[in-house]
Structure formats: C-alpha cells, structure tokens
mmCIF file of C-alpha atoms and ligand atoms in Angstrom:
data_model
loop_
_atom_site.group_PDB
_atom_site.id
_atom_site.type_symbol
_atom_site.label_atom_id
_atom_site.label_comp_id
_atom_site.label_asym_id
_atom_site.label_seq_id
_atom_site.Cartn_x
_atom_site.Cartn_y
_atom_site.Cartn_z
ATOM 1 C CA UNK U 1039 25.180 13.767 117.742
ATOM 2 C CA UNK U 1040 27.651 14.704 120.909
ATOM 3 C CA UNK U 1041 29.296 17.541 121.613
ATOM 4 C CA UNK U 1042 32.951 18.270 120.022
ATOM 5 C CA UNK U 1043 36.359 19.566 121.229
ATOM 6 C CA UNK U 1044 39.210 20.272 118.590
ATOM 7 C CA UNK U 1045 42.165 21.947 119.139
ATOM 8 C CA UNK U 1046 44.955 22.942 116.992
ATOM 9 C CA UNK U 1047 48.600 24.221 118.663
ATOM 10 C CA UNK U 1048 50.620 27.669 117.133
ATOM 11 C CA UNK U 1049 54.161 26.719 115.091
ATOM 12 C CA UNK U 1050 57.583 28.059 114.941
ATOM 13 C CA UNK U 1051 60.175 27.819 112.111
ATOM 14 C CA UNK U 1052 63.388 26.753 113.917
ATOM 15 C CA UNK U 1053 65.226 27.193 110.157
ATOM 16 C CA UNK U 1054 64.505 27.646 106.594
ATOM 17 C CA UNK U 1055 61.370 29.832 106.131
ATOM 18 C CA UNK U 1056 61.345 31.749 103.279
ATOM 19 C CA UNK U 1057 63.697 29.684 101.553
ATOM 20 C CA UNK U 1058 60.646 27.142 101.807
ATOM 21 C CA UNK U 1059 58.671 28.638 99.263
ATOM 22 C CA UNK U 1060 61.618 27.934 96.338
ATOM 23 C CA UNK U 1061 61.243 24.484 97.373
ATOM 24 C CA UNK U 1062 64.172 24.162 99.796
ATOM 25 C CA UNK U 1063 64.192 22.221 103.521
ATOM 26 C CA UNK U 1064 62.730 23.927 106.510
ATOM 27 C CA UNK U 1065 62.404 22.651 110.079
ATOM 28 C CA UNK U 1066 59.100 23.791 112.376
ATOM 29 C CA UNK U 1067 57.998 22.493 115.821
ATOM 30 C CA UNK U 1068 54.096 22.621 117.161
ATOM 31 C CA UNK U 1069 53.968 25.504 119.703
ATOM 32 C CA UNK U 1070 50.871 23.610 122.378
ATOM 33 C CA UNK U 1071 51.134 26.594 124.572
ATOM 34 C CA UNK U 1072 49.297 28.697 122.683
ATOM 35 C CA UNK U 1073 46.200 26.980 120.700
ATOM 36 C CA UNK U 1074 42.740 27.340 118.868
ATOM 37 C CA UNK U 1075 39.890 25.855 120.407
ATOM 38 C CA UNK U 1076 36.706 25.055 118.803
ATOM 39 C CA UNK U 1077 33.681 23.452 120.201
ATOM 40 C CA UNK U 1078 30.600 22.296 118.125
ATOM 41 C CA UNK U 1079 27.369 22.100 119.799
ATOM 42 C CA UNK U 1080 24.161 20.448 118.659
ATOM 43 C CA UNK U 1081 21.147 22.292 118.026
ATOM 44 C CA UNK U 1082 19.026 19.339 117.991
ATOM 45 C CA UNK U 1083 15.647 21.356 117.109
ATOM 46 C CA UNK U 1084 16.881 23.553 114.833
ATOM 47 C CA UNK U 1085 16.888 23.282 110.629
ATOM 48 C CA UNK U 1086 19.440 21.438 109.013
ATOM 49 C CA UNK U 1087 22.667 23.750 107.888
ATOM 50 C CA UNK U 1088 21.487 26.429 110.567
ATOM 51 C CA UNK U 1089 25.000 27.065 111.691
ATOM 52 C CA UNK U 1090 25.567 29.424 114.349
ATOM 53 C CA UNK U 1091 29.146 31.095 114.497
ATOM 54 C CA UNK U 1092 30.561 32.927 118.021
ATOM 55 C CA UNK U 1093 34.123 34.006 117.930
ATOM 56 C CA UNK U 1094 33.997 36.123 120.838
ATOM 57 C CA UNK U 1095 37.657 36.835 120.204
ATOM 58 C CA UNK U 1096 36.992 38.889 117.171
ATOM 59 C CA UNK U 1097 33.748 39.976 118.770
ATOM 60 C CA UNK U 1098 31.864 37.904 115.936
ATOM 61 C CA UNK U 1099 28.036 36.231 116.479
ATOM 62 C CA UNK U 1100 26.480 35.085 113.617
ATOM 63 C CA UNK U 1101 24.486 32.429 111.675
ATOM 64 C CA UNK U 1102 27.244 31.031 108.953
ATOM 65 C CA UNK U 1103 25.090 31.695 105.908
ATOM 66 C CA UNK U 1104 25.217 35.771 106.717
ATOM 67 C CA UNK U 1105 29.652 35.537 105.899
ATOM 68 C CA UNK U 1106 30.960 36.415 102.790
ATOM 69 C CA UNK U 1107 32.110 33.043 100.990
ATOM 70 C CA UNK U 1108 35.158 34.070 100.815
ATOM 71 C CA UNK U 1109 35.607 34.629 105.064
ATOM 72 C CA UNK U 1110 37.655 31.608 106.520
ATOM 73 C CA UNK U 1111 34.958 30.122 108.596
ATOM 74 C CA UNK U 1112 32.504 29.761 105.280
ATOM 75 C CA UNK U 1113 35.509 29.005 102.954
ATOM 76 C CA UNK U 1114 36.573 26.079 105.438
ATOM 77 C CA UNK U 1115 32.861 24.516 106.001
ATOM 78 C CA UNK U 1116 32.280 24.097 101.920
ATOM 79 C CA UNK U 1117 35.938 23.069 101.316
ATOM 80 C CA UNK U 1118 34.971 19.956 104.173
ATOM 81 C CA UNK U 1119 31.100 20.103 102.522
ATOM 82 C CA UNK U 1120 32.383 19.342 99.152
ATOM 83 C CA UNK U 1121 35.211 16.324 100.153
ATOM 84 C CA UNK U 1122 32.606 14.868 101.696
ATOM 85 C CA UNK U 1123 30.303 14.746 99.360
ATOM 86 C CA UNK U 1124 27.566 16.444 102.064
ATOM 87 C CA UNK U 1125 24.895 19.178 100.651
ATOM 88 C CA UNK U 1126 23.080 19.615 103.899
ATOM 89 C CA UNK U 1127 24.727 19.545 107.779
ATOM 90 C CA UNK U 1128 23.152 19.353 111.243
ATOM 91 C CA UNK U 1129 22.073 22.353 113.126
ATOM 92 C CA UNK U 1130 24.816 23.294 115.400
ATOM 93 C CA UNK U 1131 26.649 26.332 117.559
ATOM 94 C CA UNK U 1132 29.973 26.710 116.868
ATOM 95 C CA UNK U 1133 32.283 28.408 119.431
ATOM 96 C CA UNK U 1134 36.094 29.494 118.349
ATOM 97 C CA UNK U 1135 38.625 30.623 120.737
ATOM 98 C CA UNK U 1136 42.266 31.201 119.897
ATOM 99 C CA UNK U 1137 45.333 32.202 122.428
ATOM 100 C CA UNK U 1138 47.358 32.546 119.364
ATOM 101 C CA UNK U 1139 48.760 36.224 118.959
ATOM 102 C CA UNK U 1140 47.542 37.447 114.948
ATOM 103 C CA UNK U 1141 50.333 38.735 112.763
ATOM 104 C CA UNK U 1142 52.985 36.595 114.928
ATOM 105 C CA UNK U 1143 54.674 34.582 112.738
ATOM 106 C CA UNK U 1144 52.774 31.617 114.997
ATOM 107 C CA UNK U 1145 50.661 30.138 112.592
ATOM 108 C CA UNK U 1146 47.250 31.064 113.673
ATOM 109 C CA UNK U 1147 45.647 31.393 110.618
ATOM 110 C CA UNK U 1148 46.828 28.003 109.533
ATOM 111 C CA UNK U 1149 46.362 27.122 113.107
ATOM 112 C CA UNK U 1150 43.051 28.128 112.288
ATOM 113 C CA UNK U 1151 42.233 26.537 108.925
ATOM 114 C CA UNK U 1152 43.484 23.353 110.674
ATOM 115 C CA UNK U 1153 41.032 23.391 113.535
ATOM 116 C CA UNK U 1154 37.966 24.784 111.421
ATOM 117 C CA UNK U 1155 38.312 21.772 108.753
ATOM 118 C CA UNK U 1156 38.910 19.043 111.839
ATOM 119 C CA UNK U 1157 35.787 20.162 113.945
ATOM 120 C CA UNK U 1158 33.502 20.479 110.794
ATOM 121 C CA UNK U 1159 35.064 17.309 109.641
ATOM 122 C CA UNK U 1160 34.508 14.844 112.999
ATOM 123 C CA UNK U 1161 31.095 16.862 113.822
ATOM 124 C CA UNK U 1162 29.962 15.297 110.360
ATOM 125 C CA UNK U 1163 31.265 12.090 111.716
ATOM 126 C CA UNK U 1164 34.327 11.805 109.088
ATOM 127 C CA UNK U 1165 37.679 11.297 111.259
ATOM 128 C CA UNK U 1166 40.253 12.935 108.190
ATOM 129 C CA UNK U 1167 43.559 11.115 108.102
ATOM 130 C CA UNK U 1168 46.257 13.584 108.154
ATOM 131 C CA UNK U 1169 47.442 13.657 104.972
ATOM 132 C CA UNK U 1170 43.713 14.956 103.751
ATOM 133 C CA UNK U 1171 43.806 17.272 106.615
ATOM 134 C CA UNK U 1172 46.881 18.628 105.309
ATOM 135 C CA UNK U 1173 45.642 18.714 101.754
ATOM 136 C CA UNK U 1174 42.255 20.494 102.712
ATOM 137 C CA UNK U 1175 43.384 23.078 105.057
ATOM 138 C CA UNK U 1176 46.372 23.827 102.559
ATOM 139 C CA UNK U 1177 43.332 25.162 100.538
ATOM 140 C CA UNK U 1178 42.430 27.322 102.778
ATOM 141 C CA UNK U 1179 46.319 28.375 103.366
ATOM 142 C CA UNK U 1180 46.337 29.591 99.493
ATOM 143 C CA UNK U 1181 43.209 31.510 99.703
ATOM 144 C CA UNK U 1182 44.943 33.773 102.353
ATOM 145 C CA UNK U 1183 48.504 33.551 101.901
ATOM 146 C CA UNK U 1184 49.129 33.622 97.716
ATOM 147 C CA UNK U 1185 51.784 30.918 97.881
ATOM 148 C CA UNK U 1186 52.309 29.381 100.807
ATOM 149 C CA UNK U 1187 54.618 26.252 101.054
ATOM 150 C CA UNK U 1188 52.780 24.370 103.055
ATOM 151 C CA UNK U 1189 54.828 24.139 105.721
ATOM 152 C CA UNK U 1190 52.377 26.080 108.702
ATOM 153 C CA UNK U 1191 49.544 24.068 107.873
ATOM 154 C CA UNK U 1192 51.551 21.010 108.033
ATOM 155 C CA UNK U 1193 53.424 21.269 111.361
ATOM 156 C CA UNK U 1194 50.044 22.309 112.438
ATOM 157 C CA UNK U 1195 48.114 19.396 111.191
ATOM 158 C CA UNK U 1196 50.733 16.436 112.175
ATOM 159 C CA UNK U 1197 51.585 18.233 115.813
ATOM 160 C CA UNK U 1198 55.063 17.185 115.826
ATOM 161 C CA UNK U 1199 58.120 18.594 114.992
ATOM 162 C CA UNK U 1200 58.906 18.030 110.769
ATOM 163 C CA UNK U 1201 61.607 18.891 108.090
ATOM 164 C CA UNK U 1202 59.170 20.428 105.152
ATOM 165 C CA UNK U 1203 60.418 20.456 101.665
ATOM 166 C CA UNK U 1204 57.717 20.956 99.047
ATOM 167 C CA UNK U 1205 56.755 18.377 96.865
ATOM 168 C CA UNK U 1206 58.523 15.707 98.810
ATOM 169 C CA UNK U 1207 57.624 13.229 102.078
ATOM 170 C CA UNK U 1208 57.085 15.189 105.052
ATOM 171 C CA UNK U 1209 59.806 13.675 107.846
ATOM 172 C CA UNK U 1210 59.167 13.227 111.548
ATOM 173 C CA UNK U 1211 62.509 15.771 113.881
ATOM 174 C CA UNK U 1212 64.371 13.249 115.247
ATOM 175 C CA UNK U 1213 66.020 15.325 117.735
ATOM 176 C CA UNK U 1214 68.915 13.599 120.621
ATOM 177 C CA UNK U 1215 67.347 15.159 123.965
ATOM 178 C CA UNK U 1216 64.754 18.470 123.900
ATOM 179 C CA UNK U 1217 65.839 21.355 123.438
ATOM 180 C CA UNK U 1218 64.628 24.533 124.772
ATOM 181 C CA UNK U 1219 63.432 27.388 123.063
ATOM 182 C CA UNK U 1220 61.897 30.804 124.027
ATOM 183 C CA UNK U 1221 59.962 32.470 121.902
ATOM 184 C CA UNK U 1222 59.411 36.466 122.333
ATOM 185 C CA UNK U 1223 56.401 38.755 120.611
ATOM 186 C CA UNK U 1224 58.267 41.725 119.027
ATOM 187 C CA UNK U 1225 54.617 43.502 119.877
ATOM 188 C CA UNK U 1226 54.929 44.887 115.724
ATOM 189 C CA UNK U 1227 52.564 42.867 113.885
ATOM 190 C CA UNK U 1228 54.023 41.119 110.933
ATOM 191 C CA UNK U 1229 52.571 40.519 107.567
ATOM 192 C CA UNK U 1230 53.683 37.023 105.881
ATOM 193 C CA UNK U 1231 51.526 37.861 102.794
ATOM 194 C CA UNK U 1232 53.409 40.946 102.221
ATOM 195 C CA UNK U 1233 56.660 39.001 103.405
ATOM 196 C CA UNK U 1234 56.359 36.537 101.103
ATOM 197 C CA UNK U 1235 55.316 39.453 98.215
ATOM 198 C CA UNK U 1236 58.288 41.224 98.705
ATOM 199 C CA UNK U 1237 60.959 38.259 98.663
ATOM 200 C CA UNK U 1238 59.471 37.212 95.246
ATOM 201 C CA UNK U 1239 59.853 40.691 94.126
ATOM 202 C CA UNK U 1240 63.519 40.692 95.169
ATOM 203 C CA UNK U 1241 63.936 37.459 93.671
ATOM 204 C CA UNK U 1242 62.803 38.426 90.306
ATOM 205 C CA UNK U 1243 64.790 41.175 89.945
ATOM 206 C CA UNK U 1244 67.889 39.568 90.777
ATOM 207 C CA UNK U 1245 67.265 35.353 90.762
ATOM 208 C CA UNK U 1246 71.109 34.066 90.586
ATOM 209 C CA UNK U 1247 71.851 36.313 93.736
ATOM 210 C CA UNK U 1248 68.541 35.411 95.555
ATOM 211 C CA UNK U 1249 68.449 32.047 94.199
ATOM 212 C CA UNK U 1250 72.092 31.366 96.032
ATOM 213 C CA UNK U 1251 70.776 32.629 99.178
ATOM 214 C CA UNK U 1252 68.119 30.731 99.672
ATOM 215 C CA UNK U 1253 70.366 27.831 98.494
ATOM 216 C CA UNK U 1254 72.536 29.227 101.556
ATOM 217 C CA UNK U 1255 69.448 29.214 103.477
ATOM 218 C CA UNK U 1256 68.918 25.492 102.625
ATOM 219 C CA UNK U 1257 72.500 24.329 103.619
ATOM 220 C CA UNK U 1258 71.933 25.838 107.144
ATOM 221 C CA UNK U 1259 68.822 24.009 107.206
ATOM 222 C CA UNK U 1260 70.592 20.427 106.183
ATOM 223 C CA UNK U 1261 73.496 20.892 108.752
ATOM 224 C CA UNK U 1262 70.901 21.721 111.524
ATOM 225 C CA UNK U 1263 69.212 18.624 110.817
ATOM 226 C CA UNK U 1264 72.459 17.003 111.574
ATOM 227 C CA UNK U 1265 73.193 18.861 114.421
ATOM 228 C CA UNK U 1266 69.699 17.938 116.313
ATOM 229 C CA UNK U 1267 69.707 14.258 115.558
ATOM 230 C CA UNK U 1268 73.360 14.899 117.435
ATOM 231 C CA UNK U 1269 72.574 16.834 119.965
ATOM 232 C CA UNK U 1270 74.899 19.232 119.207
ATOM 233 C CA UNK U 1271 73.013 22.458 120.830
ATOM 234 C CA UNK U 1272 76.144 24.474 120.087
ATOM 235 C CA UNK U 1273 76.759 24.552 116.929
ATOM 236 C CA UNK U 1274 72.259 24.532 116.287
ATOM 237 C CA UNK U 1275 72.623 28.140 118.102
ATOM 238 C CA UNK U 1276 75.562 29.298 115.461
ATOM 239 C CA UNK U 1277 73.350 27.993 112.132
ATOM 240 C CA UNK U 1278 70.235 29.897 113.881
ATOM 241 C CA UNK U 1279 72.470 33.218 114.087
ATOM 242 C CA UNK U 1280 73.617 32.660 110.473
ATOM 243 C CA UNK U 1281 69.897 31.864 109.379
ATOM 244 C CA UNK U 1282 69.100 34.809 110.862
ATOM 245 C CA UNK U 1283 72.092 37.299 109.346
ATOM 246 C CA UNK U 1284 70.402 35.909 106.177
ATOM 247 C CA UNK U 1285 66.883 36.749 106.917
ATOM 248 C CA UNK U 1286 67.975 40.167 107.248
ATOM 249 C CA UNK U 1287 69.754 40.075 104.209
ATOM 250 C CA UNK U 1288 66.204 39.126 102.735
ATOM 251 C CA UNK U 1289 64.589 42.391 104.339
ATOM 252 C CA UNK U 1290 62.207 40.507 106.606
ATOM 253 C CA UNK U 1291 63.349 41.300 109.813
ATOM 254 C CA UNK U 1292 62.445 44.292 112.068
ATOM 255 C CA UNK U 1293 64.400 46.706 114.192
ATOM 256 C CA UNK U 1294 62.755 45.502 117.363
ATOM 257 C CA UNK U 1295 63.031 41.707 115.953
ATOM 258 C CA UNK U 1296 66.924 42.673 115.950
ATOM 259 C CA UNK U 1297 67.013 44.197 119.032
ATOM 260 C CA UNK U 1298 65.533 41.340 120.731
ATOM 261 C CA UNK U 1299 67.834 39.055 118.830
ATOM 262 C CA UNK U 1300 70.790 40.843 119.768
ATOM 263 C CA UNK U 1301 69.674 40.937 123.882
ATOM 264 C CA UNK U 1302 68.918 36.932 123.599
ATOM 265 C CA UNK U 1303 72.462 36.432 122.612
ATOM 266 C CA UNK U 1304 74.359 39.292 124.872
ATOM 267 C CA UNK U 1305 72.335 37.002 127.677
ATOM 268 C CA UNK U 1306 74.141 33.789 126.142
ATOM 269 C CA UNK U 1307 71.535 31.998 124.268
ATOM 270 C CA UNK U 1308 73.039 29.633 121.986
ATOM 271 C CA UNK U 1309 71.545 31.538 119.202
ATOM 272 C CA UNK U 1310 68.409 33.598 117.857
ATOM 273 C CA UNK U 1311 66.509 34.337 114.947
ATOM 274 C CA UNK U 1312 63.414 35.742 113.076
ATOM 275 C CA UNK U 1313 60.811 33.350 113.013
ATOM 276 C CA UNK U 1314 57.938 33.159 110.347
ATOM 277 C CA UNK U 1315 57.179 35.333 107.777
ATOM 278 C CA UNK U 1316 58.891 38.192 109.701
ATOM 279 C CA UNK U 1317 58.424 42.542 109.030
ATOM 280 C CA UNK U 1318 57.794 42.076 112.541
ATOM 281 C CA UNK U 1319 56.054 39.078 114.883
ATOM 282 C CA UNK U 1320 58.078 36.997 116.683
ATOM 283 C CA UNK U 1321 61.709 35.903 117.309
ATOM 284 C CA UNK U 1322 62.927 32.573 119.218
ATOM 285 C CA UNK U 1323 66.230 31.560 121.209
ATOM 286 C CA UNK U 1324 67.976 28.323 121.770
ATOM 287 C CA UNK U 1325 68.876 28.169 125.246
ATOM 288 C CA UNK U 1326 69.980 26.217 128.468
ATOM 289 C CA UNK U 1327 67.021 25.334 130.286
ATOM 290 C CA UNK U 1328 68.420 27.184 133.064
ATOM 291 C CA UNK U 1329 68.670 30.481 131.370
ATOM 292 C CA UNK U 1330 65.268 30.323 130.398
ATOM 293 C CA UNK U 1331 63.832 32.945 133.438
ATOM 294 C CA UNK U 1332 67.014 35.015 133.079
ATOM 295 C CA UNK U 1333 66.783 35.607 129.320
ATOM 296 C CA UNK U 1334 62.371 36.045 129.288
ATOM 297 C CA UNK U 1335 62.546 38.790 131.791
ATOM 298 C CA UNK U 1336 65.806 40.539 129.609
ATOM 299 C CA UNK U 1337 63.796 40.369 126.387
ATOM 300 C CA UNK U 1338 60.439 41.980 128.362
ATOM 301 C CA UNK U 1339 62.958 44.272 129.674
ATOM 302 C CA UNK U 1340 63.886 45.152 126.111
ATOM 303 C CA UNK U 1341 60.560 45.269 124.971
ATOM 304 C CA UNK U 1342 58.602 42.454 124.004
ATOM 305 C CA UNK U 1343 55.279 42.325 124.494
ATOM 306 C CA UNK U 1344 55.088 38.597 125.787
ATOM 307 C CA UNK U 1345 57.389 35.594 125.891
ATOM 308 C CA UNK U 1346 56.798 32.073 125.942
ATOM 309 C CA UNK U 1347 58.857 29.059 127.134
ATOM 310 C CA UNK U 1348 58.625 25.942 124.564
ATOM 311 C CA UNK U 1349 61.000 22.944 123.534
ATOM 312 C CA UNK U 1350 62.100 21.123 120.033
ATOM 313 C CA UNK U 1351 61.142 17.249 121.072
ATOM 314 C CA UNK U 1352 60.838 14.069 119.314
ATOM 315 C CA UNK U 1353 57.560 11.840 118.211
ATOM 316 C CA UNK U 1354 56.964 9.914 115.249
ATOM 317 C CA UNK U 1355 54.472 10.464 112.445
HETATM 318 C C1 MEV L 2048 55.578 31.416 107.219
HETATM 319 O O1 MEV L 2048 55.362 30.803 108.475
HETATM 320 C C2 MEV L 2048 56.745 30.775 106.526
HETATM 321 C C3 MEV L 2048 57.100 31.365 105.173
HETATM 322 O O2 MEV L 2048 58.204 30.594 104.684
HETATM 323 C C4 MEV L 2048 55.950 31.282 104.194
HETATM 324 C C5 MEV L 2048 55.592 29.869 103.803
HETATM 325 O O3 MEV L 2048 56.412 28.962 103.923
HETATM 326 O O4 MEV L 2048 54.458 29.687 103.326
HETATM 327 C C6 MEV L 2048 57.554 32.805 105.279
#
C-alpha cells in the first residue's frame, strides 16, 4: 500500500452566511492559500488498525485507539470505517498539518473533516465521489457545529466556487473574469457554534422580524449572483457592504471586524464584509487587483493580525 497526500483548501462566504442555515442562497469560494495536509504512511510490520496519529500543530502524538470517540480524528475514521463496510484497517502513521488559522471563519474544521474522511477513504483504497464526501464529512460538521448548513463542508469538498442553498442542487460560480479578494484575520477568535446559537435565539424571540432579514439577506445573495455572472464588480462591492450592515444587525460582527471593514473601504475597496460565522475571525474586500498591496498593508496597519490575497474564479463541477 503507497504512501498518501490529501489536501483540503480554507473557504470564504462572499454572501449569505447565516441566512444559510434558514435555508436561503449563499455564495463561498475555496481559499488554496491556506490548506490541511495529511499524509498516511504504511506501517507495513505493524498490527492491523494500529493507527498512529501526529498533529504536531496541536502538539498531539498518539496511537488512534487512546482518543475519545467523540475527538474529530476517531469520529472521522469510524464514520469512513462504517460506509465502507471495513472492521479492521492497515497499520499506518498519520501526519496532519493545517495553515488554516482556528476560530477564523475559514473553514478549518470542515477543512478538516474533509481531508480526514478523503485520506482515510483513498488509504483504504475507496476513491469517494464527491457527493459522498460531502455527505460523510457533513457528519462530522453536525457533531461540532449543532446545525450547520452544509455549506463549509461543501465548498470545501467540491474546491470551486458554489451558490449553497440547503436541500437543493449545489451550483458551480459562474463568474465573467476573477475577481480579487483580500481577506484580513481580525486576530479575535470567532466562535460559529456560539454564532449560530445566538442568531437562533434572536430568531425565536422575534421570527417575522428575523425571518425578513434573512429573506433580505437572501435577495442580496440572488442579485450578487447576477452581478458576477456580469461582471459587474461595482455594484458586487455595494451588495457586500449591505450584506454586511445586515450582519451587524444580526450581532455577529466585532468591533475590530468593523474597524477593518471601515479602513478597506476608506482605501476604496469596492466593498467589505464579515465573513463566516463572525463574533470575530475574519473579514474580506472586493478590490482592484491593483489596490491589493495598498489596502493589505492599511488593514495590518489597523490591526490585523495577517492578510491574505485570493480571487472569486470560475470551474465547473
Ligand atoms: C459558517 O461558515 C457559515 C454559517 O452560515 C454557518 C453555517 O452555514 O453552517 C455562519
């Protein structure tokens, strides 16, 4: 059995999240900057389901069979044990390495779930088409997220830029020419579980108000559909300020996230926003690729903690 690679790229939601969860359309590119890496290596003479675990990132070493069940790395290698049918798994090492920042609003847990259930998946020999990769690490989502849409581990798992609406075909961004985004880490960790907590809370004490909102929410998300299939950078920047006017109305952004919005757009970005679960994490700008060093170094200069440089592009499904 040969030695395996998988990787599995960070996300950001260019509109909609939130809104997501009560089933309206969101829009989220692959990030491939930033990535989890994880390599499987045989242990030819060791017993069958000795599994070795090294995530030097968290400072972890350990056979699997000494993590809880409920940890992600056990949680992910019975969900792929049990679709396929396996009760006992080659010996192996397994090394995980991930650039994505924690807490972000990047997707690395999905990003995470998605590379755990592919490497455990093609070590056993079983190439998962996507859908199933979707379905399986959407598991995994649940298990540390409550209620998650769907939509992290499915940007994640397709690598390609999607409009996500729950329950409903997954469609390929179609967008005129790439676009270019920059993404900045607020440095305050966010917390989509809580996130998501609170905006249900909200909701159910007040549905018709919240309920129109995310309707709102959904609308922006429709017209900036439109507006990427046209090209139309312009008027994308004005729905991502108004998507992100109603993320604060939600109570998910940050002070900092704010700040950082506010300096993206006094530098003329074509608009900014909260992106992901939000309380914190990150924030991303629609720009003109020649703005891009200009408006990094004024959002270090206002405190973020890192920035990265990324573009909205089209591939099909
Ligand atoms: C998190 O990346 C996006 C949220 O809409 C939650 C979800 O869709 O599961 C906040």
């Amino acid at each position: 059995m040969p030695a395996l690679k998988v990787t599995a790229p960070a996300k950001t939601i260019l509109f909609g999240e939130h809104a997501v969860v009560y089933g309206h359309p969101a829009i989220a590119i692959p990030v491939n900057q930033l990535k989890t890496t994880i390599t499987i290596q045989p242990n030819p003479w060791g017993a069958s389901n000795q599994i070795t675990i090294h995530a030097p990132d968290i400072g972890l070493s350990t056979a699997l069979e000494e993590l809880p069940n409920q940890h992600p790395f056990s949680t992910a290698f019975s969900v792929v044990m049990q679709h396929l049918g396996m009760t006992t798994y080659p010996a192996c090492t397994v090394k995980i390495n991930s650039t994505i920042p924690i807490a972000s609003g990047l997707g690395s847990s999905a990003s995470l779930s998605v590379a755990l259930i592919k490497a455990f998946s093609q070590f056993a020999g079983a190439d998962l088409p996507s859908q199933t990769l979707i379905d399986l690490s959407f598991q995994l989502e649940t298990i540390y997220h409550g209620t998650p849409s769907g939509i992290d581990n499915s940007v994640i798992a397709l690598n390609q830029g999607i409009l996500f609406q729950k329950g409903k075909p997954v469609q390929a961004l179609n967008s005129a020419k790439p676009l270019p985004i920059v993404i900045a880490n607020s440095g305050v960790a966010g917390n989509t579980k809580q996130a998501v907590a609170g905006v249900r809370e909200s909701w159910q004490h007040n549905k018709p108000y919240f309920d129109a909102l995310f309707q709102k929410i959904g609308s922006t998300t429709w017209e900036a559909l439109q507006a990427l299939e046209n090209g139309d950078e312009i008027r994308l920047g004005q729905l991502m300020n108004s998507n992100h006017r109603d993320l604060q109305t939600l109570r998910v952004s940050h002070p900092k996230i704010d700040r950082l919005v506010e300096t993206a757009l006094k530098h003329d970005a074509l608009g900014a926003k909260l992106c992901g679960g939000g309380l914190g994490g990150n924030m991303i700008c629609l720009i003109h690729a020649e703005q891009a060093g200009e408006i990094q170094k004024a959002l270090m200069q206002a405190g973020a903690a890192q920035t990265y440089l990324t573009q909205v592009e089209s591939r099909e499904i």
